[in-house]
Short mmCIF file of C-alpha atoms and ligand atoms in Angstrom, two decimals:
data_model
loop_
_atom_site.label_atom_id
_atom_site.label_comp_id
_atom_site.label_asym_id
_atom_site.label_seq_id
_atom_site.Cartn_x
_atom_site.Cartn_y
_atom_site.Cartn_z
CA MET A 8 116.88 126.37 74.84
CA THR A 9 118.74 127.35 78.02
CA ASP A 10 121.18 129.88 76.56
CA HIS A 11 121.12 131.99 79.70
CA LEU A 12 122.63 129.26 81.89
CA PRO A 13 126.32 128.34 81.90
CA LEU A 14 126.99 125.08 80.06
CA SER A 15 127.18 121.99 82.27
CA PHE A 16 129.82 119.33 81.62
CA SER A 17 129.95 116.15 83.67
CA PHE A 18 131.65 112.76 83.71
CA GLU A 19 130.06 109.43 84.60
CA LEU A 20 131.96 106.60 86.31
CA PHE A 21 131.02 103.18 87.60
CA PRO A 22 132.26 101.73 90.90
CA PRO A 23 135.35 99.57 90.30
CA LYS A 24 135.07 95.85 91.07
CA THR A 25 138.71 95.06 91.87
CA PRO A 26 141.62 96.71 93.75
CA GLU A 27 143.39 97.15 90.37
CA GLY A 28 140.29 98.85 88.93
CA SER A 29 140.15 101.06 91.99
CA ALA A 30 143.77 102.14 91.67
CA LYS A 31 143.36 102.84 87.95
CA LEU A 32 140.19 104.84 88.54
CA LYS A 33 142.05 107.27 90.80
CA THR A 34 144.39 108.17 87.94
CA VAL A 35 141.43 108.46 85.55
CA ILE A 36 139.63 110.77 87.98
CA ALA A 37 142.72 112.94 88.42
CA ASP A 38 143.02 113.35 84.62
CA LEU A 39 139.33 114.15 84.21
CA ALA A 40 139.07 116.40 87.29
CA ALA A 41 141.84 118.61 85.87
CA ARG A 42 139.25 119.73 83.24
CA GLU A 43 137.06 121.09 86.08
CA PRO A 44 133.70 119.55 85.11
CA GLU A 45 130.61 120.66 87.01
CA PHE A 46 130.34 117.24 88.63
CA PHE A 47 131.12 113.52 88.39
CA SER A 48 128.37 110.94 88.70
CA VAL A 49 128.70 107.33 89.90
CA THR A 50 126.36 104.57 88.74
CA TYR A 51 124.43 102.25 91.03
CA GLY A 52 123.41 98.63 90.42
CA ALA A 53 119.63 98.28 90.69
CA GLY A 54 118.63 96.15 93.67
CA GLY A 55 121.59 97.54 95.63
CA SER A 56 124.24 95.30 94.03
CA THR A 57 126.85 98.10 94.05
CA ARG A 58 125.52 100.01 97.09
CA GLU A 59 128.82 100.02 99.01
CA GLY A 60 130.96 100.37 95.88
CA THR A 61 128.97 103.40 94.77
CA PHE A 62 129.09 104.88 98.26
CA GLU A 63 132.86 104.37 98.59
CA THR A 64 133.58 105.84 95.15
CA VAL A 65 131.41 108.85 95.93
CA ASP A 66 133.07 109.19 99.33
CA TRP A 67 136.54 109.14 97.77
CA LEU A 68 135.58 111.76 95.17
CA ARG A 69 134.14 113.98 97.91
CA SER A 70 137.33 113.57 99.96
CA GLN A 71 139.19 115.05 96.97
CA GLY A 72 136.85 118.07 97.01
CA ILE A 73 135.11 116.95 93.78
CA ASP A 74 131.36 117.61 93.38
CA THR A 75 129.71 114.22 92.92
CA ALA A 76 126.24 112.92 92.14
CA PRO A 77 125.47 109.33 93.11
CA HIS A 78 122.98 107.49 90.91
CA LEU A 79 120.19 105.83 92.84
CA ALA A 80 118.11 103.14 91.13
CA CYS A 81 114.97 102.41 93.15
CA ILE A 82 113.56 99.21 91.62
CA GLY A 83 113.71 96.30 94.07
CA SER A 84 114.39 98.59 97.07
CA ASN A 85 112.14 99.50 99.94
CA GLN A 86 111.63 102.95 101.41
CA ASP A 87 113.79 102.27 104.48
CA GLU A 88 116.79 101.27 102.33
CA VAL A 89 116.44 104.34 100.14
CA ARG A 90 115.90 106.59 103.16
CA ALA A 91 119.08 105.27 104.82
CA LEU A 92 121.12 105.82 101.67
CA LEU A 93 119.78 109.35 101.15
CA ASN A 94 120.60 110.23 104.76
CA ARG A 95 124.14 108.89 104.36
CA TYR A 96 124.59 110.98 101.23
CA ARG A 97 123.16 114.09 102.85
CA ASP A 98 125.51 113.66 105.85
CA GLN A 99 128.40 113.22 103.43
CA GLY A 100 127.61 116.63 101.91
CA ILE A 101 126.14 115.34 98.64
CA ARG A 102 123.75 117.80 97.01
CA ARG A 103 122.90 116.16 93.69
CA ILE A 104 121.32 112.75 93.00
CA VAL A 105 120.62 111.00 89.68
CA ALA A 106 117.23 109.39 90.41
CA LEU A 107 116.40 106.31 88.34
CA ARG A 108 114.18 103.30 88.22
CA GLY A 109 116.93 100.93 87.10
CA ASP A 110 116.63 97.45 85.62
CA LEU A 111 116.91 94.39 87.82
CA PRO A 112 119.29 91.80 86.35
CA SER A 113 117.33 89.13 84.48
CA GLY A 114 116.43 86.17 86.66
CA THR A 115 115.85 88.31 89.76
CA GLY A 116 112.08 88.55 89.43
CA THR A 117 109.51 90.63 87.62
CA GLY A 118 110.85 93.98 88.74
CA THR A 119 107.79 94.75 90.83
CA SER A 120 109.27 93.83 94.23
CA GLY A 121 110.12 96.74 96.51
CA ASP A 122 108.30 99.99 97.23
CA PHE A 123 109.01 101.80 93.96
CA ARG A 124 107.81 101.00 90.46
CA TYR A 125 108.97 104.02 88.47
CA ALA A 126 111.49 106.82 88.80
CA ASN A 127 108.81 109.48 89.35
CA GLU A 128 107.99 107.74 92.65
CA LEU A 129 111.63 108.01 93.73
CA VAL A 130 111.75 111.70 92.79
CA GLU A 131 108.58 112.28 94.86
CA PHE A 132 110.08 110.36 97.78
CA ILE A 133 113.32 112.37 97.72
CA ARG A 134 111.38 115.65 97.66
CA ALA A 135 109.06 114.50 100.47
CA GLU A 136 111.99 113.42 102.67
CA HIS A 137 114.52 116.12 101.87
CA GLY A 138 112.69 119.10 100.36
CA ALA A 139 115.09 121.06 98.16
CA ASP A 140 118.27 119.63 99.76
CA PHE A 141 119.17 117.69 96.60
CA HIS A 142 119.34 118.78 92.99
CA ILE A 143 117.59 115.88 91.26
CA GLU A 144 118.66 114.64 87.83
CA VAL A 145 116.50 112.14 85.94
CA ALA A 146 117.02 110.07 82.78
CA ALA A 147 115.62 111.10 79.38
CA TYR A 148 115.43 109.06 76.17
CA PRO A 149 115.64 110.97 72.86
CA GLU A 150 115.04 107.66 71.00
CA TYR A 151 112.46 106.68 73.64
CA HIS A 152 112.73 104.07 76.35
CA PRO A 153 112.62 100.53 74.92
CA GLN A 154 109.78 99.46 77.26
CA ALA A 155 107.57 102.49 76.57
CA PRO A 156 104.33 101.54 74.80
CA SER A 157 104.64 104.63 72.57
CA ALA A 158 106.72 107.77 72.18
CA MET A 159 103.89 109.96 73.51
CA ARG A 160 103.41 107.78 76.60
CA ASP A 161 107.14 107.95 77.27
CA LEU A 162 107.00 111.76 77.05
CA GLU A 163 104.07 111.78 79.48
CA HIS A 164 106.03 109.58 81.86
CA PHE A 165 109.01 111.90 81.54
CA LYS A 166 106.73 114.83 82.41
CA ARG A 167 105.65 113.03 85.60
CA LYS A 168 109.25 112.93 86.77
CA VAL A 169 109.56 116.66 86.19
CA GLU A 170 106.26 117.38 87.96
CA ALA A 171 107.48 115.24 90.86
CA GLY A 172 110.42 117.63 91.25
CA ALA A 173 113.28 116.81 88.86
CA ASP A 174 115.58 119.80 88.27
CA SER A 175 117.34 118.57 85.13
CA ALA A 176 117.78 115.52 82.94
CA ILE A 177 120.62 113.55 81.37
CA THR A 178 119.86 111.59 78.23
CA GLN A 179 120.57 108.05 77.20
CA TYR A 180 123.34 108.13 74.60
CA PHE A 181 122.49 108.48 70.94
CA TYR A 182 124.37 109.25 67.71
CA ASN A 183 121.70 111.21 65.88
CA ALA A 184 121.56 114.87 66.94
CA ASP A 185 118.12 115.29 65.32
CA ALA A 186 116.66 112.73 67.74
CA TYR A 187 117.82 114.94 70.61
CA PHE A 188 116.53 118.19 69.10
CA ALA A 189 113.15 116.64 68.23
CA PHE A 190 112.87 115.23 71.77
CA VAL A 191 113.66 118.61 73.32
CA ASP A 192 111.06 120.30 71.07
CA SER A 193 108.43 117.75 72.13
CA VAL A 194 109.28 118.20 75.79
CA ARG A 195 109.11 122.00 75.50
CA ALA A 196 105.72 121.68 73.77
CA LEU A 197 104.50 119.92 76.93
CA GLY A 198 105.55 122.98 78.96
CA ILE A 199 108.68 121.38 80.43
CA GLY A 200 111.56 123.83 80.75
CA ILE A 201 114.29 121.91 82.64
CA PRO A 202 117.75 121.53 81.05
CA ILE A 203 118.18 118.25 79.15
CA VAL A 204 121.87 117.44 78.89
CA PRO A 205 122.87 114.99 76.14
CA GLY A 206 124.68 111.85 77.30
CA ILE A 207 127.72 111.12 75.11
CA MET A 208 129.15 107.62 74.76
CA PRO A 209 132.60 107.73 73.12
CA ILE A 210 133.00 104.88 70.62
CA THR A 211 136.00 102.70 71.47
CA ASN A 212 134.87 99.09 71.20
CA TYR A 213 132.27 98.23 68.57
CA THR A 214 131.26 94.77 69.84
CA GLN A 215 130.57 96.06 73.33
CA LEU A 216 128.78 99.15 72.03
CA ALA A 217 126.53 97.10 69.72
CA ARG A 218 125.57 94.85 72.65
CA PHE A 219 124.80 97.80 74.97
CA SER A 220 122.88 99.62 72.25
CA ASP A 221 120.65 96.65 71.50
CA ALA A 222 119.86 96.31 75.20
CA CYS A 223 119.11 99.98 75.91
CA GLY A 224 117.44 100.90 72.63
CA ALA A 225 120.11 103.37 71.42
CA GLU A 226 120.49 103.35 67.66
CA ILE A 227 123.87 103.18 65.98
CA PRO A 228 123.08 104.64 62.52
CA ARG A 229 123.50 102.19 59.66
CA TRP A 230 126.31 104.14 58.01
CA ALA A 231 128.32 104.17 61.26
CA ARG A 232 127.57 100.49 61.97
CA ARG A 233 128.77 99.51 58.48
CA ARG A 234 132.00 101.45 58.89
CA LEU A 235 132.63 100.08 62.39
CA GLU A 236 131.89 96.49 61.34
CA GLY A 237 134.27 96.92 58.44
CA TYR A 238 137.19 97.64 60.78
CA GLY A 239 136.94 94.17 62.37
CA ASP A 240 139.60 93.90 65.10
CA ASP A 241 141.41 97.06 64.02
CA LEU A 242 140.88 98.96 67.30
CA GLU A 243 142.92 101.94 66.21
CA SER A 244 140.65 102.58 63.21
CA ILE A 245 137.54 102.03 65.34
CA ARG A 246 138.76 104.62 67.83
CA ALA A 247 139.75 107.13 65.15
CA PHE A 248 136.40 106.83 63.36
CA GLY A 249 134.53 106.77 66.69
CA HIS A 250 136.25 109.99 67.68
CA GLU A 251 135.20 111.69 64.43
CA VAL A 252 131.59 110.59 64.93
CA GLY A 253 131.57 111.75 68.57
CA LEU A 254 133.21 115.07 67.79
CA ARG A 255 130.73 115.90 65.02
CA LEU A 256 127.83 114.94 67.30
CA CYS A 257 129.06 117.07 70.22
CA ARG A 258 129.70 120.06 67.95
CA ASN A 259 126.21 119.80 66.43
CA LEU A 260 124.61 119.49 69.85
CA LEU A 261 126.40 122.49 71.33
CA ALA A 262 125.87 124.59 68.18
CA GLY A 263 122.15 123.72 68.36
CA GLY A 264 121.82 124.94 71.95
CA ALA A 265 122.37 121.84 74.11
CA PRO A 266 122.93 123.01 77.69
CA GLY A 267 126.09 120.93 78.17
CA LEU A 268 127.37 117.36 77.76
CA HIS A 269 127.47 114.36 80.11
CA PHE A 270 130.21 111.90 79.13
CA TYR A 271 129.81 108.18 79.78
CA THR A 272 133.53 107.70 80.41
CA MET A 273 133.39 103.92 81.04
CA ASN A 274 136.19 104.61 83.58
CA GLN A 275 138.63 105.63 80.83
CA SER A 276 139.93 109.17 80.48
CA GLY A 277 141.49 109.02 76.99
CA PRO A 278 138.45 108.95 74.65
CA THR A 279 136.54 111.57 76.66
CA LEU A 280 139.54 113.89 76.97
CA ARG A 281 140.22 113.74 73.24
CA LEU A 282 136.67 114.91 72.63
CA TRP A 283 136.94 117.52 75.35
CA ASP A 284 140.19 118.94 74.01
CA ASP A 285 139.13 118.88 70.34
CA LEU A 286 135.92 120.66 71.28
CA GLY A 287 138.05 123.37 72.86
CA LEU A 288 136.40 122.96 76.27
CA THR A 289 139.75 123.15 78.09
CA ALA A 290 139.34 124.66 81.56
P1 LIG B 315 111.38 105.47 84.40
O1 LIG B 315 111.41 106.93 84.18
O2 LIG B 315 110.61 104.96 85.58
O3 LIG B 315 110.81 104.82 83.06
C1 LIG B 315 110.94 103.41 82.82
C2 LIG B 315 109.89 102.95 81.83
O4 LIG B 315 108.60 102.96 82.45
C3 LIG B 315 109.71 103.83 80.59
O5 LIG B 315 109.37 103.00 79.51
C4 LIG B 315 108.57 104.76 80.94
O6 LIG B 315 107.85 105.22 79.79
C5 LIG B 315 107.71 103.85 81.80
N1 LIG B 315 107.02 104.57 82.87
C6 LIG B 315 107.51 105.55 83.66
N2 LIG B 315 106.61 105.96 84.56
C7 LIG B 315 105.52 105.19 84.35
C8 LIG B 315 104.26 105.11 84.98
N3 LIG B 315 103.95 105.90 86.02
N4 LIG B 315 103.35 104.19 84.51
C9 LIG B 315 103.67 103.36 83.48
N5 LIG B 315 104.85 103.41 82.83
C10 LIG B 315 105.77 104.30 83.28
N6 LIG B 315 120.48 102.02 85.50
C11 LIG B 315 120.99 101.53 86.66
O7 LIG B 315 120.59 100.43 87.08
N7 LIG B 315 121.95 102.21 87.37
C12 LIG B 315 122.40 103.42 86.99
O8 LIG B 315 123.26 103.99 87.65
C13 LIG B 315 121.87 103.98 85.79
N8 LIG B 315 122.25 105.20 85.36
C14 LIG B 315 121.65 105.78 84.27
C15 LIG B 315 121.97 107.09 83.91
C16 LIG B 315 121.38 107.71 82.83
C17 LIG B 315 121.72 109.12 82.48
C18 LIG B 315 120.43 106.97 82.03
C19 LIG B 315 119.80 107.59 80.82
C20 LIG B 315 120.10 105.67 82.37
C21 LIG B 315 120.69 105.06 83.50
N9 LIG B 315 120.36 103.77 83.90
C22 LIG B 315 120.90 103.24 85.06
C23 LIG B 315 119.43 102.96 83.10
C24 LIG B 315 117.97 103.12 83.58
O9 LIG B 315 117.84 102.71 84.92
C25 LIG B 315 117.11 102.25 82.67
O10 LIG B 315 117.05 102.83 81.38
C26 LIG B 315 115.72 101.92 83.19
O11 LIG B 315 115.12 100.96 82.31
C27 LIG B 315 114.77 103.11 83.23
O12 LIG B 315 115.08 103.97 84.23
P2 LIG B 315 114.30 105.39 84.33
O13 LIG B 315 114.77 106.04 85.55
O14 LIG B 315 114.41 106.12 83.05
O15 LIG B 315 112.81 104.84 84.52
#
């Protein structure tokens, strides 16, 4: 796939909502940063709900000398808002953006308000306004986006984001390595060569994971679901089994040529660092 490039490892955070969360996140970041990932990324609530929180978290990371990529979800925003945010990031020294459509929270309209409908339009806008100033990451879906009318249409839509100027992609999380490899093969068959980095969601809390997975269309394989359900409230067993599942997945992905790993840390260092250390990725 992209054997000639160095592997890229990155950690995703979300902006904390409380002063306690903020204080805890600084410790989490210090633990994770010690592994010297390529970058951290910080999520963004579509419609601008976390605009300042994302900006402040990114600003703090930058002040620590840590390379950081803000996520930017365009749905519900107009061009002036996005332009202002991009200019703030550029002035802050940010050089990488995760460009997304986003999902407006239910009850806030049809999702068609604002100047952008799909992520490819945001990628085009960033390129038109800033040329090559930003490295642009986009989202990819090995199990396909839940709203896509078909797998092939989703692949075509993914191609549009690349043609608009995306440099690399990070996937939605998944637990089936074959889904990733088949997706990458399909993408390559369409002539798309950008790196597609698997997103890894460590398993720590089954109830929460099952809820997320239903919403975003990520499949928890039946055998793993059955095991996790069987542990009930036994968090220690869930974590131990989740770690085994995650470790096997990461090993398979790297052995099969994945160009790196992007960890959805959920603002916790422990589960991600256990994977990191057991994979032997220690800086
Ligand atoms: P798009 O690429 O625009 O695709 C969305 C849907 O529209 C797909 O079904 C696609 O097939 C279809 N489509 C695309 N283009 C067209 C077109 N031109 N015509 C018709 N149909 C089209 N959400 C947040 O709110 N904040 C975040 O910080 C965030 N971070 C994320 C990070 C990663 C790595 C990933 C994988 C997802 C993240 N998300 C985030 C979730 C993401 O915003 C949702 O999955 C959203 O539903 C789709 O965003 P997208 O950028 O993939 O959209």
